[in-house]
PDB file of C-alpha atoms in Angstrom:
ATOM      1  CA  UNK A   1    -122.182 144.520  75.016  1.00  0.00           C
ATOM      2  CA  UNK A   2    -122.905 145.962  78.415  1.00  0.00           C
ATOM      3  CA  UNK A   3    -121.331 143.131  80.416  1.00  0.00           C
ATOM      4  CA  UNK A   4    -118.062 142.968  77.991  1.00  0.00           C
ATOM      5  CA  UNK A   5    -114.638 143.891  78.170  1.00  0.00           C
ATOM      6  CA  UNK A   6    -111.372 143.202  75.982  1.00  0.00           C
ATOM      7  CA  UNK A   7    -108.312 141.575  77.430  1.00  0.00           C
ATOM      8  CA  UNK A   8    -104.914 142.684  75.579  1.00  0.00           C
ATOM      9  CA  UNK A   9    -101.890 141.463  75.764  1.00  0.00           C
ATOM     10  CA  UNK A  10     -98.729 141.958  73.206  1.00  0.00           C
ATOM     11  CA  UNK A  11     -99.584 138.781  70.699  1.00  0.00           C
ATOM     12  CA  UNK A  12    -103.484 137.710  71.773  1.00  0.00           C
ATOM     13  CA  UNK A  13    -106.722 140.011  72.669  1.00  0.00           C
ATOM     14  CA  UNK A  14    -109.490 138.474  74.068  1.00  0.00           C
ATOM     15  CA  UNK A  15    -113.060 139.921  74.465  1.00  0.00           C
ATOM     16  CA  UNK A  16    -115.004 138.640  77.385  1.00  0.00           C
ATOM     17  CA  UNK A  17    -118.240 138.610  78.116  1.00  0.00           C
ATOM     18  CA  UNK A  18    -120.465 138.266  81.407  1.00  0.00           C
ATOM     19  CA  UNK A  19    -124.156 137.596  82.360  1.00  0.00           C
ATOM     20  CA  UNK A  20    -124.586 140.273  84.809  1.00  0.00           C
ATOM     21  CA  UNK A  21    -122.989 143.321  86.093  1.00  0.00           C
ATOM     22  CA  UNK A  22    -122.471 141.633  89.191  1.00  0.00           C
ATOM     23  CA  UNK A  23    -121.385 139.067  87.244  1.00  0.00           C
ATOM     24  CA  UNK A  24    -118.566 140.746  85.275  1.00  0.00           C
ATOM     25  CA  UNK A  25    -117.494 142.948  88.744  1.00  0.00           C
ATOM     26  CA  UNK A  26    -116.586 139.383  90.395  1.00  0.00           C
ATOM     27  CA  UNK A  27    -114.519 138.442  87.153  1.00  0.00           C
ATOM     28  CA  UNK A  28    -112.894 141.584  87.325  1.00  0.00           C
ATOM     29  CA  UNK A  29    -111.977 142.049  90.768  1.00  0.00           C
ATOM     30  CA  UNK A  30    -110.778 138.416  90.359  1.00  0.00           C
ATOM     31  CA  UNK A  31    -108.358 139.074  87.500  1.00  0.00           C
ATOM     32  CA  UNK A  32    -107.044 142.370  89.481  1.00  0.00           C
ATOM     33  CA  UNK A  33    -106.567 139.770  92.616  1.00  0.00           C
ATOM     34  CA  UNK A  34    -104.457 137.479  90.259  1.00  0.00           C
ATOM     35  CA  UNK A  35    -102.395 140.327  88.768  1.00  0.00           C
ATOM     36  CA  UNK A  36    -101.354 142.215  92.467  1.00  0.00           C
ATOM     37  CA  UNK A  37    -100.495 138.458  93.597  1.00  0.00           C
ATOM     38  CA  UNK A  38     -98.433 138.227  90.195  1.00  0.00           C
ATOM     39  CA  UNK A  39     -96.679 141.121  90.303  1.00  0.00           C
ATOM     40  CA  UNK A  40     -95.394 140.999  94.424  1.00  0.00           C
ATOM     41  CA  UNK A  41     -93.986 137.237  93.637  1.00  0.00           C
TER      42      UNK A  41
END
């Protein structure tokens, strides 16, 4: 799954998938957005 990637946390893991490259590099720059604006709160 070239587009995939897992999601881990202590109780859940999640695998997620994308339709494109492009597709998963949005998601993922997205999730790191959400985490930096988690973690300076």
């Amino acid at each position: 799954y070239r587009n995939g990637w897992l999601i881990k946390t202590v109780t859940k893991s999640f695998a997620v998938y994308a339709a494109t490259a492009t597709e998963k590099q949005e998601w993922m720059a997205h999730i790191t957005k959400c985490i930096e604006d988690l973690l300076r709160k």
